[in-house]
Amino acid sequence: MSDNEKVGHTGEVPTKESSLENKVQGDAPALDQAPEKKKREYKEMEHEKTGDLHAKVDMNTIQFTASDLYDKDKVDIEHVVMEEVFQLLQCTEAGLTETEAHERIGIFGPNKLEEKSENVFLQFLSFMWNPLSWVMEGAALVAIALSNGGGTPPDWQDFVGIILLLLINSTIGFVEERNAGNAVKALMDSLAPKAKVKRDGNWKEIESSELVPGDLIAFKHGDICPADCRLTEAIDVSMDQAALTGESLPVSKKLGDECFSGSTCKQGEVEGIVISTGPNTFFGRAATLVGQDNDQVGHLQMVLARIGTFCLVSIGIFVLLEILILYADFRYSYRRGLNNILVLLIGGIPIAMPTVLSVTLAVGAQQLAKHKAIVTRITAIEELAGVTILCSDKTGTLTTNKLTIDKENVKCYSQWDVEGVCLLAAYASRTENQDAIDGCVVGTLASPGLAREGIELLDFKPFNPVDKRTEITYRDNRDGGKVKRATKGMTGIIIELCSRNKTSAMEDQLEADVEEFARRGLRALAVAHEDVLGDDKEGQGNGFELVGLLSIFDPPRSDTKQTIDDAMALGVKVKMVTGDQLAIAKETGRRLGLGDHMYPAKVLKDGPEAGGKHANLDEMIMDADGFAGVFPEHKFEIVKRIQGLGHLCAMTGDGANDAPALSRANVGIAVEGATDAARGAADIVLTEPGLSTIVHAIYGSRVIFQRMRNYAIYACAVTIRIVVCFAIMAFVWKFDFPSFMVLIIAVLNDGTIMTLSLDRVLPSTTPDSWDLAEVFAYGIGYGFYLSASTIALYAVMNETNFFERKFGVVPYKGNDYGAHMVIYLQVAIISQALIFVTRSHGPSWTERPSVALMLAFCLAQLISSIIAGFGNWGFTQVSAVSGGWIGIVWVWNIVWYFPLDLVKFAMKRTIIAALQKRKARKIAAAATHDENGERLQRTASRHESLYSNRTNFLSRAANRLRGGAKISMSQNELQRFSSIQAQQSGAALTRAHSRPAA
């Protein structure tokens, strides 16, 4: 028996009519209406356009170009009659000459997907091309160029420090991106590297990239189809298209059918005429969808953009005030005013934010790797924490992609029991070189050896497209050496073959069982048996008797149901998106607890029915438990629409057909055993079977999200405390804090904050989202409070003699170098201590931080105290202070630290509570609109191009330097592909295994 039996044995998702397909007319009256119903249902499932269409326009008007040949508005080269295929491709069954092939390379291009590479230098520079970096770059220019005046040299110290910060940040981002996988390259590499082609009348082997439309190619069992082709010769051919279409079973092919590039020949030998190559193939068009909309700004990048805008606006306001007050009112010299502005620029910009978050995400990625989840794009971790909808492929993801006999559903029609029916079916199966059907049938036995134990094989007839069944003749040594026969195959064929003990009641029961299987999406395999009269294996039998009906299905993975339940408990809605048939999708959904509220793919094009409960397609997508019969562009569109409705969407998959949607999704997840194409397009690659790792990944991502949120609040608070504090001190006391000491504070703070990547935090039980209004509110509140602590210290120190009188320390007034050092130490300590408040939900001393964070904090404070005690740095206008002043600052900060928790609680009860109520009202209003049937409003993606790591300027420059060709698809072609391809080729692929042989 062959792999083709996957089609022939099952023939189709069993339907009521399949059991009656060859039934003699004039059976029971109850069946009078069956033929009409059978014809209607069968017609709906079969593909009836293969090889029987003609060009839609005059053939003479179609030019020999890719734009004309693949314009489905003119001709569908995948389905027209073969005579027109040869005419369109200007070739014969003898193939092409080398000269003709060379000319066609120039017309259609090579049979490969070009990899889009980037100039490495420009890629590195692009990480310095965003507003946060621009401000720091501007500050560096100010320090080295504009500061060169007033009789003083350039500010080399600030310049070198700023440049080092920029280089560290860019290097981390550059290394991260260079290590990311390239989805298009993975798709390209999965093309067959060699091809057997007929050139100049001789068969030869060439690189598959040299194939052109019109070439005559040949391949056989085990080979990968190197290009889209139409078959000119086909001998018992079945093709495995699972990686392209998600189908569980290989599909039989006959003369005139199309084979897709990247599909695997599971049986038979093929000769075919190449109709499309490279990006024009079904496979290539799926590759084109990968990375489409590559101007899409990442979610974390958008969040960073808004935080950056907040910081820039805050700095800009106070820089403007300093320019107006210090120069216009105080009549500061050029250099003195510039030094004050540098303090705000250097201290207010959270330049290390991308670096700190990258380290946090990278450490998180290492932690996820321990749970067998490899992260290929680390920013996807943040997006996974906020995912609200998980779109999952079925075959190989929710299910095992291994056909199984459901013994609980075996139907028995004679004296045979379930074990006996399974044993007879195993007799009629091959034990070597098995296909999927033989494997699952024999797999029902306790041991594969039982399929031949106690019998002597006399004759075996493998499956063929005509008989659509297998048959074994054997000697039963346990029954006195009697010769017997067993057969299994398509239900309609087997019931027609049976002649013994066939009653109307039994046929009615068979009909009901097949119909039940059809409703549940189970494929049926009928089994029959007869005794041979005499001892001759060719002898006549006493007539086949139907003994049983087996149900075949692709079972869910053992942990999938629990994984889905866990995901739902975390607030993540799971939707099945599969290329398999609707009935199968519904049955799988019921078994997994997903629900069976699913729709066929055609609704994505046609929309909801008029007068139905859904006002538009967006509502239908959100309400559905899943979609069946989908193709790459359908999955891509589903994900895009879900994102357009304001949701973060994750997509799991394992095949090349999933790659476009994996690429488009906020988080693409390739499951264990996925193809190179799927792994290349995914953001997270699982190395362990099943989806249970996703639950660990979601949980881990929410831990990481909390760490990033804590840092975001901290960064905003530090910006406010720097710009407000030093601006007010300059306005009130003309205090000139040295800019280099601000740089020291930034370096020590960022070194400590990086240990947040290992901090102990409690994850949320619901999807996380960036409530930036809340982040900014906390940042402003903390920033004002910390500013007050510094201003109060300087006021007491400058306006009174309290510290000298009580502690006997040397007084510091105005812009004394010692005063600069005291303020430096106070700002450095209290700013870092703030992180313990932002990281906790309750009192900061009740939630233990990680050891790494605590050690880093202590080390940073030790360094700050040593600098204060010994830092006589005249070049930056600071001098060492006594131990008494260091002690005063520490006590001062401790006194001011504890009320920080009170600030947090007060803000939670007032400002934050008000913000949350406003947010809740918006959600309630949106829900009310939805219930009233108003159209859901799609939220357009905010393209904040200024903050993108890729800018139009750099992209254009890179393209010019790169000089390589870029795969592109016109909008018209994309529309044709998404509509006609889905309507025609989609129907052929997803339902080809239900088509009878001609």
Tab-separated table of C-alpha atoms in Angstrom, residues 466-823:
chain	number	residue	atom	x	y	z
A	466	VAL	CA	-8.874	2.873	-9.475
A	467	ASP	CA	-9.743	0.329	-6.801
A	468	LYS	CA	-9.214	2.766	-3.905
A	469	ARG	CA	-8.558	-0.040	-1.452
A	470	THR	CA	-5.934	-2.525	-0.306
A	471	GLU	CA	-6.433	-6.267	-0.121
A	472	ILE	CA	-4.555	-9.136	1.508
A	473	THR	CA	-4.968	-12.865	0.862
A	474	TYR	CA	-3.536	-14.898	3.729
A	475	ARG	CA	-3.523	-18.317	5.316
A	476	ASP	CA	-4.871	-18.278	8.870
A	477	ASN	CA	-2.726	-20.808	10.701
A	478	ARG	CA	-4.847	-20.407	13.831
A	479	ASP	CA	-7.946	-21.519	11.956
A	480	GLY	CA	-6.781	-24.749	10.418
A	481	GLY	CA	-4.823	-23.066	7.620
A	482	LYS	CA	-7.867	-21.637	5.884
A	483	VAL	CA	-7.273	-19.086	3.141
A	484	LYS	CA	-8.981	-15.755	3.777
A	485	ARG	CA	-9.062	-12.214	2.445
A	486	ALA	CA	-9.325	-8.833	4.149
A	487	THR	CA	-9.673	-5.422	2.561
A	488	LYS	CA	-9.842	-1.851	3.711
A	489	GLY	CA	-10.459	1.362	1.825
A	490	MET	CA	-12.955	3.982	0.769
A	491	THR	CA	-16.386	3.419	2.274
A	492	GLY	CA	-18.344	3.599	-0.978
A	493	ILE	CA	-16.020	1.119	-2.690
A	494	ILE	CA	-16.049	-1.370	0.193
A	495	ILE	CA	-19.834	-1.398	0.642
A	496	GLU	CA	-20.281	-1.954	-3.081
A	497	LEU	CA	-17.810	-4.835	-2.910
A	498	CYS	CA	-19.684	-6.521	-0.074
A	499	SER	CA	-22.323	-9.118	-1.018
A	500	ARG	CA	-22.685	-11.304	2.068
A	501	ASN	CA	-25.035	-10.444	4.930
A	502	LYS	CA	-25.655	-6.991	3.454
A	503	THR	CA	-29.056	-5.825	4.616
A	504	SER	CA	-30.927	-2.587	4.261
A	505	ALA	CA	-30.747	-2.081	8.027
A	506	MET	CA	-26.970	-2.472	7.990
A	507	GLU	CA	-26.617	-0.002	5.121
A	508	ASP	CA	-28.810	2.480	6.945
A	509	GLN	CA	-26.606	2.103	9.991
A	510	LEU	CA	-23.452	2.542	7.909
A	511	GLU	CA	-24.963	5.613	6.323
A	512	ALA	CA	-25.752	7.094	9.733
A	513	ASP	CA	-22.258	6.307	11.045
A	514	VAL	CA	-20.546	7.866	8.030
A	515	GLU	CA	-22.730	10.941	8.352
A	516	GLU	CA	-21.832	11.208	12.032
A	517	PHE	CA	-18.131	10.974	11.185
A	518	ALA	CA	-18.595	13.699	8.559
A	519	ARG	CA	-20.201	16.049	11.052
A	520	ARG	CA	-17.319	15.500	13.442
A	521	GLY	CA	-14.632	15.851	10.782
A	522	LEU	CA	-13.448	12.244	11.086
A	523	ARG	CA	-12.257	10.361	8.033
A	524	ALA	CA	-13.787	6.891	7.537
A	525	LEU	CA	-12.036	3.658	6.591
A	526	ALA	CA	-14.232	0.619	5.917
A	527	VAL	CA	-13.031	-2.953	6.549
A	528	ALA	CA	-14.415	-6.166	4.991
A	529	HIS	CA	-13.575	-9.874	5.109
A	530	GLU	CA	-14.269	-13.096	3.178
A	531	ASP	CA	-13.251	-16.767	3.204
A	532	VAL	CA	-11.643	-18.161	0.049
A	533	LEU	CA	-13.259	-21.319	-1.333
A	534	GLY	CA	-10.477	-23.812	-1.589
A	535	ASP	CA	-6.729	-23.472	-1.088
A	536	ASP	CA	-5.875	-21.320	-4.101
A	537	LYS	CA	-4.951	-17.728	-3.317
A	538	GLU	CA	-6.566	-16.718	-6.614
A	539	GLY	CA	-9.699	-18.708	-5.787
A	540	GLN	CA	-13.148	-17.217	-5.512
A	541	GLY	CA	-14.351	-16.181	-2.086
A	542	ASN	CA	-17.704	-16.611	-0.409
A	543	GLY	CA	-18.354	-12.875	-0.683
A	544	PHE	CA	-17.039	-9.956	1.300
A	545	GLU	CA	-18.849	-9.027	4.484
A	546	LEU	CA	-18.619	-5.547	5.997
A	547	VAL	CA	-17.134	-5.960	9.466
A	548	GLY	CA	-16.384	-2.456	10.666
A	549	LEU	CA	-15.758	1.228	10.127
A	550	LEU	CA	-12.665	2.970	11.480
A	551	SER	CA	-12.445	6.693	12.215
A	552	ILE	CA	-9.175	8.429	11.462
A	553	PHE	CA	-8.198	11.759	12.930
A	554	ASP	CA	-5.199	13.881	13.849
A	555	PRO	CA	-5.350	13.823	17.665
A	556	PRO	CA	-4.614	16.829	19.870
A	557	ARG	CA	-1.324	16.819	21.718
A	558	SER	CA	-1.612	15.463	25.219
A	559	ASP	CA	-0.851	18.807	26.860
A	560	THR	CA	-2.686	21.100	24.453
A	561	LYS	CA	-5.997	21.284	26.312
A	562	GLN	CA	-4.303	22.156	29.601
A	563	THR	CA	-2.135	24.706	27.827
A	564	ILE	CA	-5.184	26.403	26.313
A	565	ASP	CA	-6.917	26.424	29.701
A	566	ASP	CA	-3.813	27.966	31.275
A	567	ALA	CA	-3.618	30.593	28.530
A	568	MET	CA	-7.260	31.529	29.048
A	569	ALA	CA	-6.647	31.762	32.790
A	570	LEU	CA	-3.957	34.315	31.989
A	571	GLY	CA	-6.480	36.349	30.023
A	572	VAL	CA	-5.374	35.209	26.564
A	573	LYS	CA	-8.109	34.225	24.079
A	574	VAL	CA	-7.100	31.335	21.788
A	575	LYS	CA	-8.372	31.137	18.188
A	576	MET	CA	-7.713	28.227	15.811
A	577	VAL	CA	-6.643	29.231	12.300
A	578	THR	CA	-6.144	26.165	10.114
A	579	GLY	CA	-5.924	25.112	6.511
A	580	ASP	CA	-7.887	21.947	7.231
A	581	GLN	CA	-11.605	21.528	6.645
A	582	LEU	CA	-14.319	23.131	8.739
A	583	ALA	CA	-15.724	19.899	10.188
A	584	ILE	CA	-12.264	18.795	11.308
A	585	ALA	CA	-11.582	22.185	12.869
A	586	LYS	CA	-14.856	22.067	14.798
A	587	GLU	CA	-14.192	18.554	16.119
A	588	THR	CA	-10.691	19.562	17.230
A	589	GLY	CA	-12.105	22.686	18.858
A	590	ARG	CA	-14.649	20.645	20.790
A	591	ARG	CA	-12.003	18.211	22.009
A	592	LEU	CA	-9.768	21.051	23.189
A	593	GLY	CA	-12.476	23.143	24.795
A	594	LEU	CA	-11.928	25.952	22.299
A	595	GLY	CA	-15.518	25.818	21.099
A	596	ASP	CA	-16.885	25.084	17.639
A	597	HIS	CA	-17.965	28.591	16.661
A	598	MET	CA	-15.826	28.531	13.519
A	599	TYR	CA	-16.162	29.822	9.978
A	600	PRO	CA	-14.847	28.812	6.558
A	601	ALA	CA	-12.192	31.003	4.964
A	602	LYS	CA	-14.580	32.343	2.344
A	603	VAL	CA	-16.189	34.644	4.930
A	604	LEU	CA	-12.924	36.592	5.044
A	605	LYS	CA	-13.610	37.602	1.456
A	606	ASP	CA	-17.415	37.653	1.386
A	607	GLY	CA	-17.955	39.075	4.882
A	608	PRO	CA	-20.784	38.147	7.259
A	609	GLU	CA	-24.208	37.248	5.943
A	610	ALA	CA	-26.641	40.095	5.524
A	611	GLY	CA	-28.990	40.313	8.468
A	612	GLY	CA	-26.751	38.103	10.609
A	613	LYS	CA	-25.616	38.845	14.122
A	614	HIS	CA	-22.331	40.337	12.923
A	615	ALA	CA	-22.416	43.844	11.502
A	616	ASN	CA	-19.002	43.537	9.858
A	617	LEU	CA	-16.037	41.251	9.373
A	618	ASP	CA	-14.131	42.656	12.340
A	619	GLU	CA	-16.928	41.670	14.709
A	620	MET	CA	-17.038	38.198	13.172
A	621	ILE	CA	-13.298	37.707	13.622
A	622	MET	CA	-13.436	38.751	17.266
A	623	ASP	CA	-16.429	36.507	17.969
A	624	ALA	CA	-15.114	33.402	16.172
A	625	ASP	CA	-13.353	30.504	17.882
A	626	GLY	CA	-11.444	29.881	14.685
A	627	PHE	CA	-11.321	29.702	10.903
A	628	ALA	CA	-10.882	26.711	8.598
A	629	GLY	CA	-9.625	26.283	5.046
A	630	VAL	CA	-7.403	29.353	5.290
A	631	PHE	CA	-4.359	30.203	3.194
A	632	PRO	CA	-1.302	32.346	3.998
A	633	GLU	CA	-2.930	35.603	2.962
A	634	HIS	CA	-6.007	34.744	5.054
A	635	LYS	CA	-3.936	34.208	8.184
A	636	PHE	CA	-2.058	37.388	7.433
A	637	GLU	CA	-5.325	39.327	7.085
A	638	ILE	CA	-6.805	37.868	10.287
A	639	VAL	CA	-3.761	38.890	12.299
A	640	LYS	CA	-3.696	42.329	10.691
A	641	ARG	CA	-7.366	42.971	11.478
A	642	ILE	CA	-6.988	41.819	15.083
A	643	GLN	CA	-4.082	44.221	15.469
A	644	GLY	CA	-6.130	46.969	13.839
A	645	LEU	CA	-8.766	46.539	16.553
A	646	GLY	CA	-6.201	47.430	19.194
A	647	HIS	CA	-5.173	43.921	20.293
A	648	LEU	CA	-1.692	42.494	20.549
A	649	CYS	CA	-1.775	39.218	18.633
A	650	ALA	CA	0.429	36.131	18.839
A	651	MET	CA	0.473	33.465	16.131
A	652	THR	CA	1.776	29.923	16.424
A	653	GLY	CA	2.602	27.666	13.517
A	654	ASP	CA	4.984	25.120	12.090
A	655	GLY	CA	4.788	25.281	8.294
A	656	ALA	CA	5.935	27.615	5.548
A	657	ASN	CA	2.290	28.536	5.058
A	658	ASP	CA	2.343	30.095	8.537
A	659	ALA	CA	5.402	32.278	7.871
A	660	PRO	CA	3.609	35.431	6.614
A	661	ALA	CA	1.263	35.544	9.615
A	662	LEU	CA	4.136	34.716	11.991
A	663	SER	CA	6.028	37.646	10.554
A	664	ARG	CA	3.074	40.034	10.797
A	665	ALA	CA	1.983	39.058	14.314
A	666	ASN	CA	3.242	40.994	17.308
A	667	VAL	CA	4.695	37.698	18.504
A	668	GLY	CA	5.262	34.844	16.058
A	669	ILE	CA	5.830	31.472	17.738
A	670	ALA	CA	7.256	28.515	15.791
A	671	VAL	CA	6.515	25.226	17.539
A	672	GLU	CA	8.892	22.299	17.865
A	673	GLY	CA	9.616	20.641	14.532
A	674	ALA	CA	8.701	23.754	12.538
A	675	THR	CA	10.126	24.329	9.069
A	676	ASP	CA	13.063	26.667	8.527
A	677	ALA	CA	10.685	29.173	6.972
A	678	ALA	CA	8.458	29.243	10.058
A	679	ARG	CA	11.429	29.468	12.426
A	680	GLY	CA	12.930	32.288	10.399
A	681	ALA	CA	9.714	34.302	10.476
A	682	ALA	CA	8.995	33.654	14.159
A	683	ASP	CA	10.036	35.732	17.154
A	684	ILE	CA	10.057	32.759	19.530
A	685	VAL	CA	11.023	29.194	18.553
A	686	LEU	CA	9.937	26.337	20.788
A	687	THR	CA	12.279	23.360	21.050
A	688	GLU	CA	9.902	21.166	23.035
A	689	PRO	CA	6.740	19.556	21.624
A	690	GLY	CA	3.402	21.176	22.261
A	691	LEU	CA	2.318	24.573	23.481
A	692	SER	CA	2.957	24.239	27.215
A	693	THR	CA	6.143	26.243	26.820
A	694	ILE	CA	4.008	29.195	25.741
A	695	VAL	CA	2.458	29.407	29.199
A	696	HIS	CA	5.941	29.616	30.720
A	697	ALA	CA	6.854	32.225	28.115
A	698	ILE	CA	3.762	34.345	28.844
A	699	TYR	CA	4.377	34.135	32.581
A	700	GLY	CA	8.062	34.960	32.148
A	701	SER	CA	7.320	37.836	29.790
A	702	ARG	CA	5.010	39.428	32.355
A	703	VAL	CA	7.770	39.238	34.951
A	704	ILE	CA	10.061	41.004	32.480
A	705	PHE	CA	7.351	43.553	31.678
A	706	GLN	CA	7.062	44.504	35.337
A	707	ARG	CA	10.808	45.081	35.469
A	708	MET	CA	10.636	47.343	32.420
A	709	ARG	CA	7.669	49.262	33.791
A	710	ASN	CA	9.526	49.849	37.036
A	711	TYR	CA	12.455	51.261	35.084
A	712	ALA	CA	10.226	53.444	32.906
A	713	ILE	CA	8.725	55.122	35.975
A	714	TYR	CA	12.207	55.546	37.410
A	715	ALA	CA	13.561	57.082	34.189
A	716	CYS	CA	10.707	59.593	33.937
A	717	ALA	CA	11.119	60.537	37.612
A	718	VAL	CA	14.873	61.103	37.223
A	719	THR	CA	14.296	63.308	34.180
A	720	ILE	CA	11.837	65.465	36.098
A	721	ARG	CA	14.010	65.656	39.222
A	722	ILE	CA	17.089	66.730	37.208
A	723	VAL	CA	15.487	69.398	35.029
A	724	VAL	CA	13.179	70.805	37.716
A	725	CYS	CA	15.712	70.680	40.537
A	726	PHE	CA	18.707	72.254	38.804
A	727	ALA	CA	16.635	74.754	36.830
A	728	ILE	CA	14.981	76.070	40.022
A	729	MET	CA	18.333	76.193	41.828
A	730	ALA	CA	19.802	78.165	38.934
A	731	PHE	CA	16.846	80.544	38.884
A	732	VAL	CA	16.757	81.105	42.669
A	733	TRP	CA	20.423	80.952	43.708
A	734	LYS	CA	22.283	81.069	40.372
A	735	PHE	CA	23.638	77.631	41.262
A	736	ASP	CA	25.925	76.220	38.540
A	737	PHE	CA	26.088	72.448	38.939
A	738	PRO	CA	28.942	70.878	36.904
A	739	SER	CA	27.718	68.865	33.898
A	740	PHE	CA	30.412	66.192	34.274
A	741	MET	CA	29.045	65.212	37.688
A	742	VAL	CA	25.620	64.709	36.107
A	743	LEU	CA	27.305	62.311	33.704
A	744	ILE	CA	28.818	60.420	36.658
A	745	ILE	CA	25.364	60.180	38.254
A	746	ALA	CA	23.921	58.812	34.979
A	747	VAL	CA	26.644	56.167	34.633
A	748	LEU	CA	26.282	54.925	38.225
A	749	ASN	CA	22.485	54.959	38.039
A	750	ASP	CA	22.374	53.011	34.805
A	751	GLY	CA	24.893	50.449	36.058
A	752	THR	CA	22.680	49.807	39.067
A	753	ILE	CA	19.434	49.814	37.135
A	754	MET	CA	20.683	47.121	34.739
A	755	THR	CA	20.433	44.646	37.600
A	756	LEU	CA	16.662	45.106	37.405
A	757	SER	CA	16.857	42.392	34.759
A	758	LEU	CA	17.315	39.921	37.630
A	759	ASP	CA	14.922	41.525	40.088
A	760	ARG	CA	12.185	39.668	41.954
A	761	VAL	CA	8.761	40.896	40.858
A	762	LEU	CA	5.194	39.578	40.829
A	763	PRO	CA	3.684	39.144	37.336
A	764	SER	CA	0.181	40.223	36.416
A	765	THR	CA	-2.605	37.661	36.000
A	766	THR	CA	-4.020	39.639	33.057
A	767	PRO	CA	-2.361	40.897	29.853
A	768	ASP	CA	-0.068	43.815	30.564
A	769	SER	CA	-0.296	47.112	28.767
A	770	TRP	CA	1.620	50.332	28.910
A	771	ASP	CA	-0.576	52.852	30.700
A	772	LEU	CA	1.771	55.727	29.974
A	773	ALA	CA	-0.465	58.308	31.653
A	774	GLU	CA	0.062	56.356	34.866
A	775	VAL	CA	3.800	56.057	34.250
A	776	PHE	CA	4.126	59.796	33.619
A	777	ALA	CA	1.987	60.658	36.637
A	778	TYR	CA	4.201	58.601	38.928
A	779	GLY	CA	7.303	60.063	37.301
A	780	ILE	CA	6.138	63.644	37.837
A	781	GLY	CA	5.101	62.968	41.437
A	782	TYR	CA	8.354	61.282	42.393
A	783	GLY	CA	10.392	63.849	40.442
A	784	PHE	CA	8.858	66.823	42.232
A	785	TYR	CA	9.335	65.174	45.610
A	786	LEU	CA	13.017	64.370	44.950
A	787	SER	CA	13.558	67.880	43.625
A	788	ALA	CA	12.111	69.222	46.840
A	789	SER	CA	14.539	67.084	48.870
A	790	THR	CA	17.548	68.544	47.048
A	791	ILE	CA	16.289	72.131	47.015
A	792	ALA	CA	15.521	71.921	50.735
A	793	LEU	CA	19.026	70.630	51.504
A	794	TYR	CA	20.697	73.417	49.541
A	795	ALA	CA	18.409	76.043	51.071
A	796	VAL	CA	19.316	74.962	54.603
A	797	MET	CA	23.000	74.730	53.671
A	798	ASN	CA	23.114	78.076	51.827
A	799	GLU	CA	20.672	80.213	53.807
A	800	THR	CA	21.386	79.037	57.368
A	801	ASN	CA	24.258	77.900	59.564
A	802	PHE	CA	22.306	74.920	60.939
A	803	PHE	CA	24.761	72.226	59.796
A	804	GLU	CA	27.855	74.155	60.938
A	805	ARG	CA	26.262	74.918	64.310
A	806	LYS	CA	24.927	71.413	65.026
A	807	PHE	CA	27.620	69.222	63.451
A	808	GLY	CA	30.654	71.461	63.265
A	809	VAL	CA	31.225	71.025	59.548
A	810	VAL	CA	32.795	73.518	57.165
A	811	PRO	CA	30.132	75.819	55.700
A	812	TYR	CA	29.493	75.782	51.935
A	813	LYS	CA	27.681	78.643	50.242
A	814	GLY	CA	26.755	79.613	46.701
A	815	ASN	CA	28.857	77.847	44.073
A	816	ASP	CA	31.583	76.580	46.374
A	817	TYR	CA	33.199	73.434	44.987
A	818	GLY	CA	32.265	71.685	48.209
A	819	ALA	CA	28.621	72.677	47.755
A	820	HIS	CA	28.687	71.063	44.306
A	821	MET	CA	30.011	67.838	45.855
A	822	VAL	CA	27.381	67.793	48.616
A	823	ILE	CA	24.563	68.219	46.084
